[in-house]
PDB file of C-alpha atoms in Angstrom:
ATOM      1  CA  UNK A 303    -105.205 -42.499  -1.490  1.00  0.00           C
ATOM      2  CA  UNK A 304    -107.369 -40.219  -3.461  1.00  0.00           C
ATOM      3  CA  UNK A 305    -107.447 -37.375  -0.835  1.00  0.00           C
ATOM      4  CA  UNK A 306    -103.822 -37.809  -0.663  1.00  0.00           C
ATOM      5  CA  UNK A 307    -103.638 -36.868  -4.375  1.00  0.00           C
ATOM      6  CA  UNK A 308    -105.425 -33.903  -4.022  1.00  0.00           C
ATOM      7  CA  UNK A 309    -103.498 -32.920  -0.471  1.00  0.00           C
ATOM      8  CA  UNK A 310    -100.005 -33.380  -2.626  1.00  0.00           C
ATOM      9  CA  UNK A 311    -101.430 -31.262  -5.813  1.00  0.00           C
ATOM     10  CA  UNK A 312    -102.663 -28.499  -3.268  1.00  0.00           C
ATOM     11  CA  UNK A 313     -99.543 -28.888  -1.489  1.00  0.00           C
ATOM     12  CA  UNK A 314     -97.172 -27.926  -4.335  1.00  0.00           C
ATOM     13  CA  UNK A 315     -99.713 -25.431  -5.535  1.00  0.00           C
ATOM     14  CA  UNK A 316     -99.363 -23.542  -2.345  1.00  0.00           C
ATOM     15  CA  UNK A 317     -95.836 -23.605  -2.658  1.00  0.00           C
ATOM     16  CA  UNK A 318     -95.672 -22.888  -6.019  1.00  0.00           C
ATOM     17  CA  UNK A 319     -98.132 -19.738  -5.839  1.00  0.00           C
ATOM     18  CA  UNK A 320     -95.664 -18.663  -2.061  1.00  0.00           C
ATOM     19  CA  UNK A 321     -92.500 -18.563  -4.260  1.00  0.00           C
ATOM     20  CA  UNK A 322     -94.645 -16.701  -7.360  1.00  0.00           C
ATOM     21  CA  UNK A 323     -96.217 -14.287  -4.497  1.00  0.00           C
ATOM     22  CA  UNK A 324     -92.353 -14.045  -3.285  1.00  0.00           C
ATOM     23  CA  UNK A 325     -90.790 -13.336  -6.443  1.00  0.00           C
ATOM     24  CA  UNK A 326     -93.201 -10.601  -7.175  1.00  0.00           C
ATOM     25  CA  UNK A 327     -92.620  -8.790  -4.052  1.00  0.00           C
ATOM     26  CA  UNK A 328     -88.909  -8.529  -4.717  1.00  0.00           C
ATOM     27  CA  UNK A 329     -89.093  -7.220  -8.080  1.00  0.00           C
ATOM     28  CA  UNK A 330     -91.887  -4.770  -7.183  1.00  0.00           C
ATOM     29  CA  UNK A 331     -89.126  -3.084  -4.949  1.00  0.00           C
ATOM     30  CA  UNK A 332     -86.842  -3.091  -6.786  1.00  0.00           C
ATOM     31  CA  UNK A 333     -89.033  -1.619  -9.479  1.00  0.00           C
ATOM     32  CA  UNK A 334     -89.630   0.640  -6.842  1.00  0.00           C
ATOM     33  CA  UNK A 335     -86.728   1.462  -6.162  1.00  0.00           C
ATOM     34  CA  UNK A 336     -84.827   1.627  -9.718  1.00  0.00           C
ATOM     35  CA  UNK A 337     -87.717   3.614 -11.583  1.00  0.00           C
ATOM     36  CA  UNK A 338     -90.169   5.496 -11.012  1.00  0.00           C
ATOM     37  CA  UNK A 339     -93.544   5.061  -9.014  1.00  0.00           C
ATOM     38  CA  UNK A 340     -95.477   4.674 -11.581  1.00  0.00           C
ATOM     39  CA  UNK A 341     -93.987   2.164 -13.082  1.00  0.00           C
ATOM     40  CA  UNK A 342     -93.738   0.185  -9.777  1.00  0.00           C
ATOM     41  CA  UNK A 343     -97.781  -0.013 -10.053  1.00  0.00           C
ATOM     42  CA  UNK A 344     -97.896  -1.261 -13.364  1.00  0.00           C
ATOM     43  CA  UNK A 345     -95.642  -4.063 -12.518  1.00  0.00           C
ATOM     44  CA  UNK A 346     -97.496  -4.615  -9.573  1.00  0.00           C
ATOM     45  CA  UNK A 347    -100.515  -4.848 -11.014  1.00  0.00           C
ATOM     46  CA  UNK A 348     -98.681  -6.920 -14.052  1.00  0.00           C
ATOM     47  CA  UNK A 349     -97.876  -9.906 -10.799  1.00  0.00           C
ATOM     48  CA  UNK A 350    -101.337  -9.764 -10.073  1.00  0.00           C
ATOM     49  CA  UNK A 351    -102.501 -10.473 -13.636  1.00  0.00           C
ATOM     50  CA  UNK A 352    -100.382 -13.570 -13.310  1.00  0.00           C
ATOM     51  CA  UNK A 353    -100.817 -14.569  -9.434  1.00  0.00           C
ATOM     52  CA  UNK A 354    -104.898 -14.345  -9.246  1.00  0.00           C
ATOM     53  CA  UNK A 355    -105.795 -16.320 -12.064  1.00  0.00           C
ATOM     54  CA  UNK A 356    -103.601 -19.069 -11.387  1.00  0.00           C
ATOM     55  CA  UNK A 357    -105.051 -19.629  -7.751  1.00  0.00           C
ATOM     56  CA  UNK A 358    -108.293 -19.267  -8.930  1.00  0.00           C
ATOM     57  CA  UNK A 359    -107.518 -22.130 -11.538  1.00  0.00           C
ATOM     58  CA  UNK A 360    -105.537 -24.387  -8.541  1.00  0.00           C
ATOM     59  CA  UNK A 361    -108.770 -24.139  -6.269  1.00  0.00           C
ATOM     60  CA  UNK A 362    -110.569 -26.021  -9.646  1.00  0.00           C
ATOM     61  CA  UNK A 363    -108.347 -28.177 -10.253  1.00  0.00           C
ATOM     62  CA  UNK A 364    -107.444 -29.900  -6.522  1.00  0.00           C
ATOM     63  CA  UNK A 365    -110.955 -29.818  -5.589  1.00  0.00           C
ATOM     64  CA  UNK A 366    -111.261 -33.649  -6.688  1.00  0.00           C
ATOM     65  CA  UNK A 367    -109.206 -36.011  -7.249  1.00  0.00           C
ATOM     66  CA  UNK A 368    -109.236 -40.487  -8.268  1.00  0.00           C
ATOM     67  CA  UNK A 369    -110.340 -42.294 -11.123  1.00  0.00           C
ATOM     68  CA  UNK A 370    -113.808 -43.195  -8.672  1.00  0.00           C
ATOM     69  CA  UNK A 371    -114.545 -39.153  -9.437  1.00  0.00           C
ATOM     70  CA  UNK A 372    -112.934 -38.671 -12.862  1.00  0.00           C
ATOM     71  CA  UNK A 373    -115.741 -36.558 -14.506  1.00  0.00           C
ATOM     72  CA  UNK A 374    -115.933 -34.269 -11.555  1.00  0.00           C
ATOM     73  CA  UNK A 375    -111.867 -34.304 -11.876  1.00  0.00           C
ATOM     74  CA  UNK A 376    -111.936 -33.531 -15.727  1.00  0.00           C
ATOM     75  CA  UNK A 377    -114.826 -31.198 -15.517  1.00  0.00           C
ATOM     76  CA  UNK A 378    -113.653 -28.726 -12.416  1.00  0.00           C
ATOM     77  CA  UNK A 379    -109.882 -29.065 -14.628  1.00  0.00           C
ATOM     78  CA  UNK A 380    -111.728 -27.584 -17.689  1.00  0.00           C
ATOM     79  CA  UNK A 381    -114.403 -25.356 -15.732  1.00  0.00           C
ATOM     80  CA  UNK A 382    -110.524 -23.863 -13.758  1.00  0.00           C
ATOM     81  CA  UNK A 383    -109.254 -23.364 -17.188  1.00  0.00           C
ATOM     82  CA  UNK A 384    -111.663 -21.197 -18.287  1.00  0.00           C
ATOM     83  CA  UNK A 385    -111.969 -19.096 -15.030  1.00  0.00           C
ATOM     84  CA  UNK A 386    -107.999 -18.735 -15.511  1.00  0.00           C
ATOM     85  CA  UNK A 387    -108.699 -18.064 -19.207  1.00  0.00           C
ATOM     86  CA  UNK A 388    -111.337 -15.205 -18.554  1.00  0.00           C
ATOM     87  CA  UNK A 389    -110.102 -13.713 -15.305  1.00  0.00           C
ATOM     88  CA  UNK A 390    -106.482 -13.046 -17.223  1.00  0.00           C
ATOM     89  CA  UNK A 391    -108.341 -11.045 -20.204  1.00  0.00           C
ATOM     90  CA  UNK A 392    -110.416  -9.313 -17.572  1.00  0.00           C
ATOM     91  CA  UNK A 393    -107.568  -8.153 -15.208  1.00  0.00           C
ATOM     92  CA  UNK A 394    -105.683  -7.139 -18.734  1.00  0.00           C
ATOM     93  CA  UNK A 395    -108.555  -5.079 -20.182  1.00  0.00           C
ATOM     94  CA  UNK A 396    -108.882  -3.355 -16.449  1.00  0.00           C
ATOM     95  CA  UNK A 397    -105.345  -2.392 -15.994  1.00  0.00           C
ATOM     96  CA  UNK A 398    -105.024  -0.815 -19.718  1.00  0.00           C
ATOM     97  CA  UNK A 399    -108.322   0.282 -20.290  1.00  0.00           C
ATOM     98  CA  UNK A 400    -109.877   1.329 -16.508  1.00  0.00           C
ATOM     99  CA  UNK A 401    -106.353   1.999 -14.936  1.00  0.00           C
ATOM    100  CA  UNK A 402    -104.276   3.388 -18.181  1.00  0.00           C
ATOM    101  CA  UNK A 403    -101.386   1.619 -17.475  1.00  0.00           C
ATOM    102  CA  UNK A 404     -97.610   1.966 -19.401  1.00  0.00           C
ATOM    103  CA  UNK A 405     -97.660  -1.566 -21.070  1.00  0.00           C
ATOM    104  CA  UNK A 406     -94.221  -2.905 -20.837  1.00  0.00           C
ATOM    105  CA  UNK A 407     -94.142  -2.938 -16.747  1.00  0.00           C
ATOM    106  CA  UNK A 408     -97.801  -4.694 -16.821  1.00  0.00           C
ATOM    107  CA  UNK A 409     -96.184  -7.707 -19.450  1.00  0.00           C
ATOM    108  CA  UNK A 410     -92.873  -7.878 -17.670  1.00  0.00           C
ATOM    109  CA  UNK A 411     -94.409  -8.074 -14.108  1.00  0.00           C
ATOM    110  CA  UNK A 412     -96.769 -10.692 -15.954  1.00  0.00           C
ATOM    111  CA  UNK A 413     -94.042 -12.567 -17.446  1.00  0.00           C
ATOM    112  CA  UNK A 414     -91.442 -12.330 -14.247  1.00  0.00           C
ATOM    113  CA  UNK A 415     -94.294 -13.718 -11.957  1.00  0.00           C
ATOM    114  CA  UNK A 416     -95.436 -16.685 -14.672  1.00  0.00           C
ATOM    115  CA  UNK A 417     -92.175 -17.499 -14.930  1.00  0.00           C
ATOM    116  CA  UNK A 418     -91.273 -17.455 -11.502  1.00  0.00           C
ATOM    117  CA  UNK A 419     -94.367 -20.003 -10.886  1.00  0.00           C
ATOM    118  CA  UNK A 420     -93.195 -22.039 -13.814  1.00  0.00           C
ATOM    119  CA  UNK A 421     -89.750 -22.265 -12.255  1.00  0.00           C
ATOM    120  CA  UNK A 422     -91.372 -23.292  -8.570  1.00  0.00           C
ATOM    121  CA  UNK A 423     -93.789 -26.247 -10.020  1.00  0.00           C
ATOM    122  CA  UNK A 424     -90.481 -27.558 -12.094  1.00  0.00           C
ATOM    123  CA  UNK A 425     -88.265 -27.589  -9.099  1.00  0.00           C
ATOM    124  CA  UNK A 426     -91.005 -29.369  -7.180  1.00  0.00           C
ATOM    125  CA  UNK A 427     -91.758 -31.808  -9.615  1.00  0.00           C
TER     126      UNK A 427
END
């Protein structure tokens, strides 16, 4: 029962982060295709703000799962959290700082491809 839990949360995380990873391709070309390169990168690189740090927190939080290992449930939840928390600022503070990228492609690829992975875990529920 307990590996079950974790098998279902993984399971719609997958699927969840396929449609996000989906989402983000199609409105990188058309990016692409409607504007300029540059701007194509940005958003690009926007998706990946949102898609990394979100499977980095879904590997913490399915690693455990049933009340028999709630502290290692609660504590890999909180320890994914953080890692989501602090790989988010990090990828931000590259893009604009290291890579000098336009701003409103980086948030809108962000937002489209939170959104999108918002949208996939709500239809799955």
């Amino acid at each position: 029962m307990t590996k079950n839990l974790a098998d279902k949360g993984k399971s719609v995380a997958k699927k969840a982060a396929l449609f996000q990873t989906i989402c983000a391709l199609i409105f990188i070309l058309i990016t692409g295709l409607l504007s300029t390169v540059d701007k194509a990168l940005a958003f690009a690189a926007g998706t990946i703000i949102s898609i990394l740090p979100n499977q980095i927190f879904a590997l913490f939080a399915f690693r455990y799962a049933g009340a028999s290992q709630l502290r290692l449930v609660t504590k890999s939840f909180s320890q994914g959290s953080k890692l989501k928390l602090a790989a988010t600022v990090i990828l931000f503070a590259i893009a604009f700082a290291g890579l000098k990228l336009e701003p409103l492609p980086v948030f809108a690829g962000f937002a489209i491809a939170t959104v999108s992975y918002w949208l996939a875990l709500f239809r799955q529920r």
